[in-house]
Amino acid sequence: SGTAHSSASLRSSSRSPPARYTSGGAGEMIMPELKHIRAAYRASVKGLIYDDNGKLLFVRERSNTWDLPGGGLEHGEGIAEALRRECREELGAEIEIASAAPIIIPTWSKKFDTPVLIIAYQVRLVSPPTTTTDVSELRYIGADELGQVELDSTLSAMIDQFYV
C-alpha cells in the first residue's frame, strides 16, 4: 500500500524540503518521508504469559492457527504501549511487563509474505484474560503439546526458544 519512493526522490533539491516532522494527531509526531518506505522487517510485539506449570498462553484469532498474544506496532507507537494495547484487544486484560529485556527473533510470515521481527516480553496478567471480538479461543499450551496444534507461521520454527 502507498506509493513507492526512491531515495533520490526523497532527496530531491528541485523543491523546498518537506517539514521534518508533522503532527500525527494526539501529540504524535511522524516523519512523512519515512511513512511510505517499506521496512526490512515487520515488527511484532508478543506477550509471553506462563501459567504455574510453565505452559504459554496462546490465542486463536480468525484463522485455525495458534499465536502468542500480540501484534504489529502501529506507526509512532512505543513497544510497551503496543504490547499493552494488543493484550487489551486480544485478551481483554491489562498486563505488566515482567522482563527487563525482550527476546528478539527474526522470522518469516507466510500470511504477509514478509520477514517479521518478533519482540517478546514475559508479562504478568493484572486482570483475567477472556475471549474478545479479535480472539475466539484462549489456551495454555505446554512444550510437550506443540505437536498437537498448528502454530502461526512466524512461530513454528522457533517456538521452543520461549519455553524454559
CSV table of C-alpha atoms in Angstrom, one decimal:
chain,number,residue,atom,x,y,z
A,1,SER,CA,0.0,0.0,0.0
A,2,GLY,CA,1.2,3.5,-0.6
A,3,THR,CA,3.4,4.9,-3.3
A,4,ALA,CA,7.0,3.7,-3.7
A,5,HIS,CA,9.6,6.4,-3.5
A,6,SER,CA,13.2,6.1,-4.5
A,7,SER,CA,15.8,7.6,-2.2
A,8,ALA,CA,16.6,10.1,-4.9
A,9,SER,CA,13.1,11.4,-4.9
A,10,LEU,CA,13.2,11.9,-1.2
A,11,ARG,CA,16.4,14.0,-1.5
A,12,SER,CA,15.1,16.0,-4.5
A,13,SER,CA,16.5,19.5,-4.3
A,14,SER,CA,14.3,20.9,-7.0
A,15,ARG,CA,11.7,21.9,-4.5
A,16,SER,CA,11.8,23.0,-0.9
A,17,PRO,CA,12.3,20.1,1.5
A,18,PRO,CA,9.3,18.9,3.4
A,19,ALA,CA,8.8,19.8,7.0
A,20,ARG,CA,10.9,17.4,9.0
A,21,TYR,CA,8.0,16.4,11.3
A,22,THR,CA,4.3,16.8,11.1
A,23,SER,CA,1.6,16.1,13.6
A,24,GLY,CA,0.1,12.7,13.5
A,25,GLY,CA,-2.7,13.6,16.0
A,26,ALA,CA,-2.9,13.1,19.7
A,27,GLY,CA,0.5,14.8,20.1
A,28,GLU,CA,2.2,12.1,17.9
A,29,MET,CA,5.0,13.4,15.6
A,30,ILE,CA,5.7,11.5,12.4
A,31,MET,CA,8.4,11.8,9.7
A,32,PRO,CA,6.4,11.9,6.4
A,33,GLU,CA,9.4,10.9,4.3
A,34,LEU,CA,9.6,7.6,6.1
A,35,LYS,CA,6.0,6.7,6.1
A,36,HIS,CA,6.0,5.2,2.6
A,37,ILE,CA,9.3,3.3,2.7
A,38,ARG,CA,8.8,-0.5,3.1
A,39,ALA,CA,10.6,-1.7,6.2
A,40,ALA,CA,13.0,-4.6,6.0
A,41,TYR,CA,11.1,-6.3,8.9
A,42,ARG,CA,7.5,-6.0,10.1
A,43,ALA,CA,7.9,-5.5,13.9
A,44,SER,CA,5.6,-7.6,16.0
A,45,VAL,CA,5.4,-7.5,19.8
A,46,LYS,CA,4.3,-10.7,21.7
A,47,GLY,CA,3.4,-11.3,25.3
A,48,LEU,CA,4.8,-14.4,27.0
A,49,ILE,CA,2.3,-15.4,29.6
A,50,TYR,CA,3.1,-18.5,31.6
A,51,ASP,CA,0.8,-20.5,33.9
A,52,ASP,CA,2.1,-22.2,37.1
A,53,ASN,CA,3.1,-25.3,35.0
A,54,GLY,CA,5.2,-23.4,32.5
A,55,LYS,CA,2.6,-23.5,29.7
A,56,LEU,CA,2.3,-20.5,27.5
A,57,LEU,CA,-0.9,-18.7,26.7
A,58,PHE,CA,-1.9,-18.8,23.0
A,59,VAL,CA,-4.7,-17.2,21.2
A,60,ARG,CA,-6.7,-18.3,18.1
A,61,GLU,CA,-7.8,-15.3,16.0
A,62,ARG,CA,-9.6,-15.5,12.7
A,63,SER,CA,-7.6,-18.5,11.4
A,64,ASN,CA,-7.2,-22.0,12.7
A,65,THR,CA,-3.6,-21.3,13.8
A,66,TRP,CA,-2.5,-20.5,17.4
A,67,ASP,CA,-0.3,-17.5,18.1
A,68,LEU,CA,1.1,-15.7,21.1
A,69,PRO,CA,-0.9,-12.6,22.2
A,70,GLY,CA,0.3,-9.5,20.5
A,71,GLY,CA,0.7,-8.0,17.1
A,72,GLY,CA,2.2,-5.3,14.9
A,73,LEU,CA,3.4,-1.9,16.1
A,74,GLU,CA,1.4,1.0,14.8
A,75,HIS,CA,3.4,3.9,13.3
A,76,GLY,CA,4.9,6.0,16.1
A,77,GLU,CA,3.8,3.6,18.9
A,78,GLY,CA,6.2,2.5,21.6
A,79,ILE,CA,6.9,-1.2,22.1
A,80,ALA,CA,5.4,-1.3,25.7
A,81,GLU,CA,2.4,0.7,24.6
A,82,ALA,CA,1.8,-1.6,21.7
A,83,LEU,CA,2.0,-4.7,23.8
A,84,ARG,CA,-0.4,-3.3,26.4
A,85,ARG,CA,-2.8,-2.3,23.6
A,86,GLU,CA,-2.6,-5.7,21.9
A,87,CYS,CA,-3.3,-7.6,25.2
A,88,ARG,CA,-6.3,-5.3,25.8
A,89,GLU,CA,-7.6,-6.0,22.3
A,90,GLU,CA,-6.9,-9.8,22.2
A,91,LEU,CA,-7.3,-10.8,25.9
A,92,GLY,CA,-9.5,-8.1,27.3
A,93,ALA,CA,-6.8,-7.9,30.0
A,94,GLU,CA,-4.3,-5.4,31.5
A,95,ILE,CA,-0.7,-6.6,31.8
A,96,GLU,CA,2.6,-5.7,33.5
A,97,ILE,CA,5.8,-6.3,31.6
A,98,ALA,CA,7.8,-8.7,33.8
A,99,SER,CA,11.1,-9.0,31.9
A,100,ALA,CA,13.6,-6.1,31.5
A,101,ALA,CA,14.9,-7.4,28.2
A,102,PRO,CA,12.9,-8.9,25.3
A,103,ILE,CA,13.7,-12.0,23.3
A,104,ILE,CA,14.1,-10.8,19.7
A,105,ILE,CA,13.8,-13.2,16.9
A,106,PRO,CA,13.8,-12.6,13.2
A,107,THR,CA,11.3,-15.0,11.4
A,108,TRP,CA,9.0,-15.1,8.3
A,109,SER,CA,5.3,-14.6,7.9
A,110,LYS,CA,3.7,-16.7,5.2
A,111,LYS,CA,0.4,-14.7,5.7
A,112,PHE,CA,2.1,-11.4,4.8
A,113,ASP,CA,5.0,-13.0,2.7
A,114,THR,CA,7.5,-10.8,4.6
A,115,PRO,CA,10.1,-11.0,7.2
A,116,VAL,CA,8.9,-10.4,10.8
A,117,LEU,CA,10.9,-9.3,13.8
A,118,ILE,CA,9.3,-10.7,16.9
A,119,ILE,CA,9.9,-8.7,20.1
A,120,ALA,CA,8.7,-10.8,23.0
A,121,TYR,CA,8.4,-9.9,26.7
A,122,GLN,CA,7.4,-12.0,29.6
A,123,VAL,CA,4.3,-10.4,31.0
A,124,ARG,CA,2.0,-10.9,34.0
A,125,LEU,CA,-1.7,-10.6,33.8
A,126,VAL,CA,-3.2,-7.9,36.0
A,127,SER,CA,-6.8,-9.0,35.2
A,128,PRO,CA,-8.1,-12.3,33.9
A,129,PRO,CA,-8.0,-13.0,30.1
A,130,THR,CA,-11.1,-13.6,28.1
A,131,THR,CA,-12.1,-14.1,24.5
A,132,THR,CA,-12.8,-10.9,22.6
A,133,THR,CA,-14.0,-9.8,19.2
A,134,ASP,CA,-10.4,-10.4,18.0
A,135,VAL,CA,-9.9,-13.8,19.6
A,136,SER,CA,-12.2,-16.8,19.6
A,137,GLU,CA,-10.3,-19.1,21.9
A,138,LEU,CA,-7.5,-18.9,24.6
A,139,ARG,CA,-5.4,-21.9,25.6
A,140,TYR,CA,-2.3,-22.6,27.7
A,141,ILE,CA,-0.1,-24.9,25.7
A,142,GLY,CA,2.9,-26.9,27.1
A,143,ALA,CA,6.0,-27.6,25.1
A,144,ASP,CA,5.0,-31.3,25.0
A,145,GLU,CA,1.7,-30.3,23.4
A,146,LEU,CA,3.1,-28.3,20.4
A,147,GLY,CA,2.8,-31.3,18.0
A,148,GLN,CA,-0.9,-31.4,18.5
A,149,VAL,CA,-1.6,-27.8,17.4
A,150,GLU,CA,-1.0,-25.7,14.3
A,151,LEU,CA,1.1,-22.6,15.1
A,152,ASP,CA,1.2,-19.4,13.2
A,153,SER,CA,3.9,-19.5,10.6
A,154,THR,CA,6.0,-16.9,12.4
A,155,LEU,CA,6.3,-19.2,15.4
A,156,SER,CA,6.6,-22.7,14.0
A,157,ALA,CA,10.4,-22.8,13.6
A,158,MET,CA,11.4,-21.0,16.8
A,159,ILE,CA,8.7,-21.6,19.5
A,160,ASP,CA,11.0,-23.8,21.6
A,161,GLN,CA,13.0,-20.6,22.5
A,162,PHE,CA,10.1,-19.4,24.6
A,163,TYR,CA,9.8,-22.4,26.8
A,164,VAL,CA,12.1,-22.6,29.9
